[in-house]
Tab-separated table of C-alpha atoms and ligand atoms in Angstrom:
chain	number	residue	atom	x	y	z
K	1	MET	CA	9.869	-40.734	42.415
K	2	THR	CA	12.432	-39.540	39.804
K	3	THR	CA	11.010	-40.920	36.970
K	4	LYS	CA	7.386	-39.849	37.558
K	5	PHE	CA	9.320	-36.438	37.881
K	6	TYR	CA	11.063	-36.668	34.392
K	7	ASN	CA	8.147	-38.168	32.578
K	8	ARG	CA	5.905	-34.628	33.865
K	9	LEU	CA	8.498	-32.653	32.829
K	10	LEU	CA	8.762	-34.207	29.634
K	11	ALA	CA	5.111	-33.500	28.610
K	12	ILE	CA	5.307	-30.456	29.716
K	13	ILE	CA	8.208	-29.837	27.577
K	14	ILE	CA	6.393	-31.533	24.985
K	15	VAL	CA	3.137	-29.391	25.313
K	16	LEU	CA	5.447	-26.370	25.522
K	17	PHE	CA	7.149	-27.174	22.301
K	18	SER	CA	3.872	-28.076	20.571
K	19	PHE	CA	2.697	-24.742	21.595
K	20	GLN	CA	5.553	-22.852	20.172
K	21	LEU	CA	5.111	-24.529	16.883
K	22	PHE	CA	1.699	-23.592	17.045
K	23	SER	CA	2.311	-20.412	17.555
K	24	PHE	CA	5.182	-19.526	15.899
K	25	ASN	CA	5.862	-21.557	12.661
K	26	SER	CA	4.657	-19.578	9.632
K	27	PHE	CA	3.445	-22.049	7.557
K	28	ALA	CA	2.083	-24.262	9.900
K	29	SER	CA	-0.947	-23.460	10.145
K	30	ASN	CA	-2.852	-23.070	7.021
K	31	LEU	CA	-3.043	-24.942	9.413
K	32	ASP	CA	-5.969	-22.530	10.978
K	33	GLY	CA	-8.177	-25.166	9.223
K	34	MET	CA	-10.034	-22.318	8.218
K	35	SER	CA	-11.791	-22.529	4.759
K	36	ARG	CA	-11.327	-19.427	2.331
K	37	GLU	CA	-14.714	-18.231	3.053
K	38	LYS	CA	-14.054	-18.552	6.965
K	39	MET	CA	-10.584	-16.556	5.809
K	40	GLN	CA	-12.243	-14.207	4.030
K	41	VAL	CA	-14.289	-13.002	7.357
K	42	PHE	CA	-11.141	-13.013	9.248
K	43	ILE	CA	-9.204	-10.850	6.926
K	44	GLY	CA	-12.454	-8.997	6.156
K	45	GLU	CA	-12.381	-7.845	10.155
K	46	MET	CA	-9.106	-6.780	10.636
K	47	PRO	CA	-8.602	-3.413	11.410
K	48	LYS	CA	-6.209	-2.214	8.283
K	49	ALA	CA	-3.809	0.187	7.800
K	50	GLU	CA	-3.448	1.321	3.627
K	51	LEU	CA	-0.953	3.246	2.794
K	52	HIS	CA	0.187	2.439	-0.820
K	53	ILE	CA	-2.491	3.531	-2.895
K	54	HIS	CA	-3.161	5.720	-5.577
K	55	LEU	CA	-6.294	8.328	-6.136
K	56	GLU	CA	-6.380	7.341	-9.951
K	57	GLY	CA	-6.292	3.797	-9.245
K	58	THR	CA	-8.822	3.563	-6.801
K	59	MET	CA	-11.692	4.565	-9.123
K	60	SER	CA	-14.197	1.507	-9.322
K	61	PRO	CA	-15.707	0.968	-12.948
K	62	GLU	CA	-18.489	2.654	-11.636
K	63	THR	CA	-16.818	5.837	-10.174
K	64	VAL	CA	-14.844	5.555	-13.883
K	65	ALA	CA	-18.781	5.544	-15.493
K	66	LYS	CA	-19.872	7.937	-12.579
K	67	LEU	CA	-17.321	10.790	-13.782
K	68	ALA	CA	-17.455	9.933	-17.486
K	69	ASN	CA	-20.962	10.811	-17.531
K	70	ARG	CA	-21.115	13.530	-15.778
K	71	ASN	CA	-18.222	15.263	-18.457
K	72	LYS	CA	-19.938	13.762	-20.865
K	73	PHE	CA	-17.410	11.469	-22.254
K	74	ASN	CA	-18.167	9.612	-25.756
K	75	PHE	CA	-16.680	6.455	-23.224
K	76	PHE	CA	-15.947	4.759	-20.368
K	77	LYS	CA	-20.522	5.344	-20.366
K	78	THR	CA	-21.052	2.057	-18.441
K	79	ALA	CA	-19.208	0.389	-16.013
K	80	ASP	CA	-18.701	-2.744	-17.723
K	81	GLU	CA	-17.552	-0.707	-20.825
K	82	VAL	CA	-14.060	-0.519	-17.765
K	83	ARG	CA	-14.904	-3.552	-17.111
K	84	GLN	CA	-13.891	-4.864	-21.050
K	85	SER	CA	-11.232	-1.987	-21.754
K	86	LEU	CA	-9.856	-3.550	-18.381
K	87	SER	CA	-9.754	-7.119	-19.346
K	88	SER	CA	-8.387	-6.186	-22.593
K	89	ARG	CA	-4.972	-4.689	-21.683
K	90	VAL	CA	-1.650	-6.152	-22.792
K	91	PRO	CA	0.252	-7.151	-19.977
K	92	GLY	CA	2.871	-5.302	-18.328
K	93	LEU	CA	3.239	-1.124	-17.265
K	94	THR	CA	2.692	-0.517	-21.412
K	95	GLY	CA	-1.225	-1.867	-21.153
K	96	PHE	CA	-1.554	-0.998	-17.286
K	97	LEU	CA	-0.339	2.818	-18.811
K	98	SER	CA	-2.442	3.184	-21.789
K	99	HIS	CA	-5.633	2.434	-19.781
K	100	HIS	CA	-4.892	3.500	-16.674
K	101	ASN	CA	-3.971	7.342	-18.849
K	102	LYS	CA	-7.362	7.025	-20.541
K	103	GLN	CA	-9.357	6.156	-17.411
K	104	ILE	CA	-7.814	9.681	-15.717
K	105	THR	CA	-9.088	12.034	-18.337
K	106	VAL	CA	-12.389	11.528	-16.539
K	107	LEU	CA	-11.334	13.674	-14.117
K	108	GLN	CA	-12.117	17.016	-14.287
K	109	THR	CA	-13.719	19.273	-12.020
K	110	GLU	CA	-13.234	19.742	-8.156
K	111	LYS	CA	-16.610	17.848	-7.897
K	112	ASP	CA	-14.933	14.600	-9.631
K	113	PHE	CA	-11.694	14.913	-7.153
K	114	LEU	CA	-14.088	15.164	-4.099
K	115	THR	CA	-16.381	12.157	-5.559
K	116	THR	CA	-13.302	9.951	-6.016
K	117	VAL	CA	-11.839	9.983	-2.705
K	118	TYR	CA	-15.216	9.613	-1.352
K	119	ASP	CA	-16.018	6.736	-3.299
K	120	PHE	CA	-12.703	5.315	-2.028
K	121	MET	CA	-13.365	5.822	1.299
K	122	GLU	CA	-16.540	4.352	1.222
K	123	LYS	CA	-14.810	1.378	0.250
K	124	CYS	CA	-12.515	1.532	3.180
K	125	LYS	CA	-15.077	1.660	5.226
K	126	GLU	CA	-16.478	-2.232	3.613
K	127	ASN	CA	-12.789	-3.523	4.292
K	128	ASN	CA	-12.180	-2.250	7.399
K	129	ILE	CA	-9.879	0.359	6.184
K	130	VAL	CA	-9.424	2.294	9.322
K	131	TYR	CA	-6.448	4.528	8.544
K	132	VAL	CA	-4.939	5.475	4.418
K	133	GLU	CA	-2.016	7.370	3.533
K	134	MET	CA	-2.678	8.212	-0.213
K	135	PHE	CA	-0.605	8.791	-3.367
K	136	PHE	CA	-2.078	11.351	-5.682
K	137	ASP	CA	0.269	12.901	-9.119
K	138	PRO	CA	-0.460	16.745	-9.347
K	139	GLN	CA	1.706	16.589	-12.756
K	140	ALA	CA	-0.747	13.729	-14.312
K	141	HIS	CA	-3.189	16.183	-14.238
K	142	THR	CA	-2.240	19.891	-14.506
K	143	SER	CA	-0.819	18.486	-17.375
K	144	ARG	CA	-3.759	17.922	-19.091
K	145	GLY	CA	-4.960	21.752	-17.783
K	146	ILE	CA	-6.401	21.019	-14.562
K	147	ASP	CA	-6.071	23.640	-12.143
K	148	PHE	CA	-4.415	22.530	-9.224
K	149	ASP	CA	-6.117	24.651	-6.654
K	150	SER	CA	-9.143	22.721	-7.535
K	151	MET	CA	-7.573	19.168	-7.967
K	152	MET	CA	-6.408	20.554	-4.223
K	153	LYS	CA	-9.883	21.612	-3.028
K	154	GLY	CA	-11.987	18.779	-4.394
K	155	ILE	CA	-9.503	16.263	-2.508
K	156	LEU	CA	-9.932	17.755	0.697
K	157	ALA	CA	-13.094	18.214	-0.106
K	158	GLY	CA	-13.720	14.494	-0.158
K	159	ARG	CA	-11.321	14.026	2.688
K	160	GLU	CA	-13.313	15.752	4.790
K	161	ALA	CA	-16.873	14.609	3.716
K	162	GLY	CA	-15.292	10.765	3.511
K	163	GLN	CA	-14.052	10.452	7.207
K	164	LYS	CA	-17.412	12.287	8.581
K	165	ALA	CA	-19.578	9.604	6.752
K	166	PHE	CA	-17.769	6.454	7.237
K	167	GLY	CA	-14.795	6.831	10.017
K	168	VAL	CA	-11.819	6.795	7.974
K	169	LYS	CA	-8.944	9.108	8.503
K	170	LEU	CA	-7.114	9.163	5.200
K	171	ASN	CA	-3.426	11.121	4.887
K	172	LEU	CA	-2.150	12.352	1.968
K	173	ILE	CA	1.249	11.752	-0.232
K	174	ILE	CA	1.767	14.213	-3.435
K	175	SER	CA	3.641	12.184	-5.576
K	176	ILE	CA	6.267	13.053	-8.343
K	177	ASN	CA	5.937	11.298	-11.627
K	178	ARG	CA	9.937	10.381	-12.081
K	179	GLU	CA	9.346	10.600	-16.022
K	180	ARG	CA	8.936	14.500	-16.042
K	181	SER	CA	11.146	16.924	-15.416
K	182	VAL	CA	13.283	18.119	-12.029
K	183	ASP	CA	11.628	21.447	-13.097
K	184	SER	CA	8.529	20.214	-13.131
K	185	ALA	CA	8.649	18.658	-10.151
K	186	VAL	CA	10.222	21.765	-8.299
K	187	GLU	CA	6.771	23.649	-10.191
K	188	MET	CA	4.669	21.344	-8.409
K	189	MET	CA	6.427	21.416	-5.181
K	190	SER	CA	5.694	25.177	-5.428
K	191	ASN	CA	2.018	24.842	-6.388
K	192	ALA	CA	1.560	22.675	-3.029
K	193	LYS	CA	2.988	25.519	-0.211
K	194	PRO	CA	0.011	26.221	0.480
K	195	TYR	CA	-1.501	22.896	1.283
K	196	LYS	CA	1.591	21.299	3.140
K	197	LYS	CA	-0.821	21.136	6.151
K	198	TYR	CA	-2.808	18.861	4.769
K	199	LEU	CA	0.533	17.225	2.775
K	200	LEU	CA	1.744	14.225	5.069
K	201	GLY	CA	4.681	12.732	2.928
K	202	LEU	CA	6.577	12.974	-0.798
K	203	GLY	CA	6.933	10.200	-2.865
K	204	ILE	CA	8.151	9.380	-6.854
K	205	ASP	CA	5.779	6.644	-8.921
K	206	SER	CA	4.939	6.532	-12.866
K	207	GLY	CA	7.581	5.563	-15.298
K	208	PRO	CA	10.484	4.233	-16.934
K	209	GLU	CA	12.242	4.012	-13.837
K	210	GLU	CA	14.844	3.440	-16.605
K	211	GLY	CA	16.894	6.988	-17.220
K	212	ASN	CA	15.115	8.129	-14.116
K	213	PRO	CA	16.964	6.931	-11.271
K	214	PRO	CA	16.060	8.788	-8.042
K	215	SER	CA	18.998	10.382	-7.842
K	216	LYS	CA	17.846	12.814	-10.456
K	217	PHE	CA	15.531	14.259	-7.828
K	218	LYS	CA	17.831	14.778	-5.041
K	219	ASP	CA	17.249	18.365	-4.371
K	220	VAL	CA	13.648	18.341	-4.520
K	221	TYR	CA	13.989	15.896	-2.006
K	222	ALA	CA	16.384	17.753	0.454
K	223	GLN	CA	14.401	20.919	0.290
K	224	ALA	CA	11.095	18.553	0.813
K	225	LYS	CA	13.066	17.021	4.360
K	226	LYS	CA	13.172	20.255	5.153
K	227	ASP	CA	9.905	21.005	4.675
K	228	GLY	CA	8.943	18.476	6.803
K	229	TYR	CA	7.802	15.865	4.341
K	230	PHE	CA	8.106	12.478	5.586
K	231	LEU	CA	9.921	10.890	2.265
K	232	THR	CA	9.409	7.179	0.420
K	233	ILE	CA	9.605	6.318	-3.366
K	234	HIS	CA	8.521	3.324	-5.756
K	235	ASN	CA	11.793	1.642	-6.431
K	236	ASP	CA	9.548	-1.136	-9.297
K	237	VAL	CA	10.373	-4.523	-9.037
K	238	ASP	CA	12.938	-5.884	-11.990
K	239	GLU	CA	13.938	-3.030	-13.387
K	240	LYS	CA	17.470	-2.652	-14.577
K	241	ASN	CA	19.649	-2.015	-11.402
K	242	SER	CA	16.180	-2.302	-8.430
K	243	THR	CA	19.164	-3.114	-5.655
K	244	GLY	CA	21.109	0.319	-7.079
K	245	HIS	CA	18.498	2.182	-7.066
K	246	ILE	CA	17.012	1.366	-3.597
K	247	ARG	CA	20.752	2.062	-2.523
K	248	GLU	CA	20.239	5.305	-3.798
K	249	ALA	CA	16.707	6.216	-1.996
K	250	MET	CA	18.249	5.164	1.000
K	251	ASP	CA	21.599	6.681	0.155
K	252	ILE	CA	21.325	9.926	-1.491
K	253	LEU	CA	17.108	11.018	-1.014
K	254	LYS	CA	17.218	9.605	2.759
K	255	VAL	CA	13.375	7.914	2.406
K	256	ASP	CA	11.866	7.352	5.502
K	257	ARG	CA	9.587	4.008	3.806
K	258	LEU	CA	10.142	2.434	0.623
K	259	ASP	CA	7.726	1.571	-1.881
K	260	HIS	CA	7.459	-1.938	-3.452
K	261	SER	CA	11.749	-2.221	-3.103
K	262	LEU	CA	10.920	-6.300	-3.405
K	263	ASN	CA	14.672	-6.826	-5.380
K	264	ALA	CA	16.266	-6.489	-1.847
K	265	ALA	CA	15.571	-10.326	-1.366
K	266	GLU	CA	18.279	-10.630	-3.830
K	267	ASP	CA	21.104	-8.420	-1.916
K	268	ILE	CA	21.084	-9.613	1.535
K	269	ASP	CA	23.733	-7.183	2.972
K	270	LEU	CA	21.040	-4.753	1.710
K	271	VAL	CA	18.390	-6.427	3.613
K	272	ALA	CA	20.689	-6.019	6.913
K	273	GLU	CA	20.707	-2.165	5.782
K	274	ILE	CA	17.395	-1.854	5.137
K	275	ARG	CA	16.397	-3.733	8.762
K	276	ARG	CA	19.393	-1.636	11.016
K	277	ARG	CA	17.852	1.800	9.821
K	278	ASP	CA	14.480	-0.006	10.795
K	279	LEU	CA	12.773	1.087	7.065
K	280	CYS	CA	9.715	-0.591	6.197
K	281	LEU	CA	8.303	-1.567	2.578
K	282	THR	CA	5.095	-1.232	1.220
K	283	ALA	CA	4.407	-4.181	-0.936
K	284	SER	CA	1.686	-4.895	-3.408
K	285	PRO	CA	1.240	-8.051	-4.310
K	286	VAL	CA	-1.476	-7.587	-7.391
K	287	GLN	CA	-2.714	-9.906	-9.500
K	288	ARG	CA	-4.608	-9.621	-12.871
K	289	GLY	CA	-6.744	-11.975	-14.626
K	290	SER	CA	-3.943	-13.709	-16.719
K	291	ASP	CA	-1.873	-14.108	-13.020
K	292	PRO	CA	-1.604	-17.546	-12.003
K	293	GLU	CA	-0.932	-16.399	-8.348
K	294	PRO	CA	-0.584	-12.329	-7.170
K	295	GLN	CA	2.420	-10.894	-7.924
K	296	ASP	CA	5.775	-11.540	-5.801
K	297	ILE	CA	4.665	-13.769	-2.829
K	298	PRO	CA	8.337	-15.628	-2.699
K	299	ARG	CA	10.060	-12.390	-2.849
K	300	ILE	CA	7.437	-11.082	-0.046
K	301	ARG	CA	7.908	-14.028	1.558
K	302	PHE	CA	11.709	-13.746	1.685
K	303	LEU	CA	11.975	-10.085	3.384
K	304	PHE	CA	9.198	-11.422	5.461
K	305	GLN	CA	10.895	-14.487	7.090
K	306	HIS	CA	14.246	-12.034	8.053
K	307	GLY	CA	12.278	-9.390	9.924
K	308	VAL	CA	11.834	-7.018	7.392
K	309	CYS	CA	8.653	-4.567	7.744
K	310	ILE	CA	6.900	-5.515	4.645
K	311	SER	CA	3.283	-4.762	4.441
K	312	LEU	CA	0.357	-5.681	1.918
K	313	HIS	CA	-1.528	-3.139	-0.307
K	314	SER	CA	-3.534	-2.750	-3.003
K	315	ASP	CA	-1.500	0.261	-4.967
K	316	ASP	CA	-4.621	0.513	-7.984
K	317	PRO	CA	-7.317	-1.195	-6.565
K	318	GLY	CA	-9.884	-0.726	-9.474
K	319	GLU	CA	-7.400	-1.289	-12.264
K	320	PHE	CA	-6.888	-4.883	-10.514
K	321	ASP	CA	-8.236	-8.217	-10.653
K	322	SER	CA	-6.972	-7.942	-6.876
K	323	GLY	CA	-9.048	-4.790	-6.249
K	324	TYR	CA	-9.256	-3.632	-2.357
K	325	LEU	CA	-7.306	-4.825	0.660
K	326	THR	CA	-9.230	-7.764	2.120
K	327	ASN	CA	-9.646	-9.665	-1.107
K	328	LEU	CA	-5.918	-8.807	-2.313
K	329	MET	CA	-5.099	-9.537	1.586
K	330	LEU	CA	-7.258	-13.076	0.934
K	331	ASN	CA	-5.933	-14.322	-2.435
K	332	PHE	CA	-2.060	-13.756	-1.379
K	333	GLN	CA	-2.856	-15.804	2.132
K	334	GLN	CA	-4.562	-18.241	0.085
K	335	ALA	CA	-2.111	-18.595	-2.759
K	336	GLY	CA	0.973	-18.715	-0.492
K	337	LYS	CA	-0.630	-20.493	2.535
K	338	PHE	CA	-0.181	-17.775	5.338
K	339	SER	CA	-1.051	-18.526	8.605
K	340	LYS	CA	-3.443	-16.159	10.419
K	341	ARG	CA	-0.817	-14.934	12.800
K	342	ASP	CA	1.543	-14.272	9.528
K	343	MET	CA	-1.584	-12.137	8.264
K	344	VAL	CA	-1.894	-10.217	11.336
K	345	ARG	CA	1.591	-9.799	11.656
K	346	LEU	CA	1.748	-8.529	8.401
K	347	MET	CA	-0.832	-6.092	9.255
K	348	LEU	CA	1.246	-4.774	12.310
K	349	HIS	CA	4.268	-4.063	10.558
K	350	ALA	CA	1.806	-1.775	8.285
K	351	PHE	CA	0.858	0.499	11.490
K	352	LYS	CA	4.206	0.559	12.259
K	353	ALA	CA	5.352	2.317	9.095
K	354	ALA	CA	2.629	4.797	9.192
K	355	TRP	CA	3.800	7.918	9.365
K	356	LEU	CA	1.579	9.204	12.462
K	357	PRO	CA	2.681	10.313	15.888
K	358	ASP	CA	3.525	7.784	18.558
K	359	GLU	CA	0.405	7.901	20.437
K	360	GLU	CA	-1.713	7.825	17.496
K	361	LYS	CA	0.155	5.161	16.006
K	362	LYS	CA	0.350	3.550	19.534
K	363	ALA	CA	-3.435	2.998	19.812
K	364	TYR	CA	-4.263	2.159	16.654
K	365	ILE	CA	-1.523	-1.243	17.069
K	366	ASN	CA	-3.431	-1.559	20.355
K	367	SER	CA	-6.632	-1.800	18.727
K	368	LEU	CA	-5.246	-4.680	15.945
K	369	LYS	CA	-2.891	-6.240	18.985
K	370	LYS	CA	-6.845	-6.588	21.141
K	371	TRP	CA	-9.238	-7.635	18.216
K	372	ALA	CA	-6.269	-10.304	17.199
K	373	ALA	CA	-6.566	-11.343	21.253
K	374	ALA	CA	-9.985	-12.082	21.011
K	375	ASN	CA	-9.857	-13.844	17.948
K	376	TYR	CA	-7.036	-16.171	19.295
K	377	VAL	CA	-4.422	-15.099	16.896
K	378	ASN	CA	-1.137	-14.939	19.437
K	379	ILE	CA	1.244	-12.134	18.046
J	1	ZN	ZN1	1.697	1.997	-6.533
């Protein structure tokens, strides 16, 4: 009797232990034994949030060619010409910016901004992205003589039309180009004042980061906080003093979120501090044609395994081979052999990081959890 009892107890423990392994071992389960095609369906159908995306980088080659022709430019007349320019870039930030800065010149009129936002929201629908927080960089346009109000009106009209047509919700993050002067940032924020009710947050992007540390914009951020903006900042990967910049962003700018910031993985005290403050990181493991795999998988894995609220985003999907969110997540999953549960948890982090009222956030999270349960994923 006693032996039988212990045998049964042992069997139960083995079953429970196996279940634990299956459910909670992060990497045990590419495992899920799924083909790339099935994983693509799984990730494709997952309800998603996109929190690190730039309006200027969302333009597909087709959209760029459409606007170039509309404005009678003598370059980028076809999507193939845009693709050719993308594939012949030199690696690194310089190559990226040389194409990017040429590409944004096709944005000229209110209607061009409308088209860009609308076309991106159509991509959201295709990718099952239900919620977006999108950066846009006014200084990159006003410095070319584009009128701030025309730009804003176009963006807002595109958003309204996109929400109506595709049922996607999109909030806006106005973003400072870090290489420009503080005065220019102050002027941008002054132009933005009449539109405050349409602007959820403030960010900093572009480069170079060296010589333009977060603290440069201390006063702009202090005022923005008072004005009710949520705050975030790009801390690009492997910059000089990257961890110092992350600390400045947290301690001096008092940000609510961090973009990239993956060098935190090199400083375990910083990881602990990020967790203590409950800050989320928006990572973007993009991939160029010449890259062997998506960028930064080891650091993202490390931060994820150490309990940091880190999520995956597509940054400039029109300008990277990783493309829009479903494809980016699929490439990341395949290269890093992440499980289905990992992928859902990474998306859970994105909804957790969203700057939404609690009730709304809870509704998105519940719907993700419900979807996961229906797909036999226990999160
Ligand atoms: Zn970015």
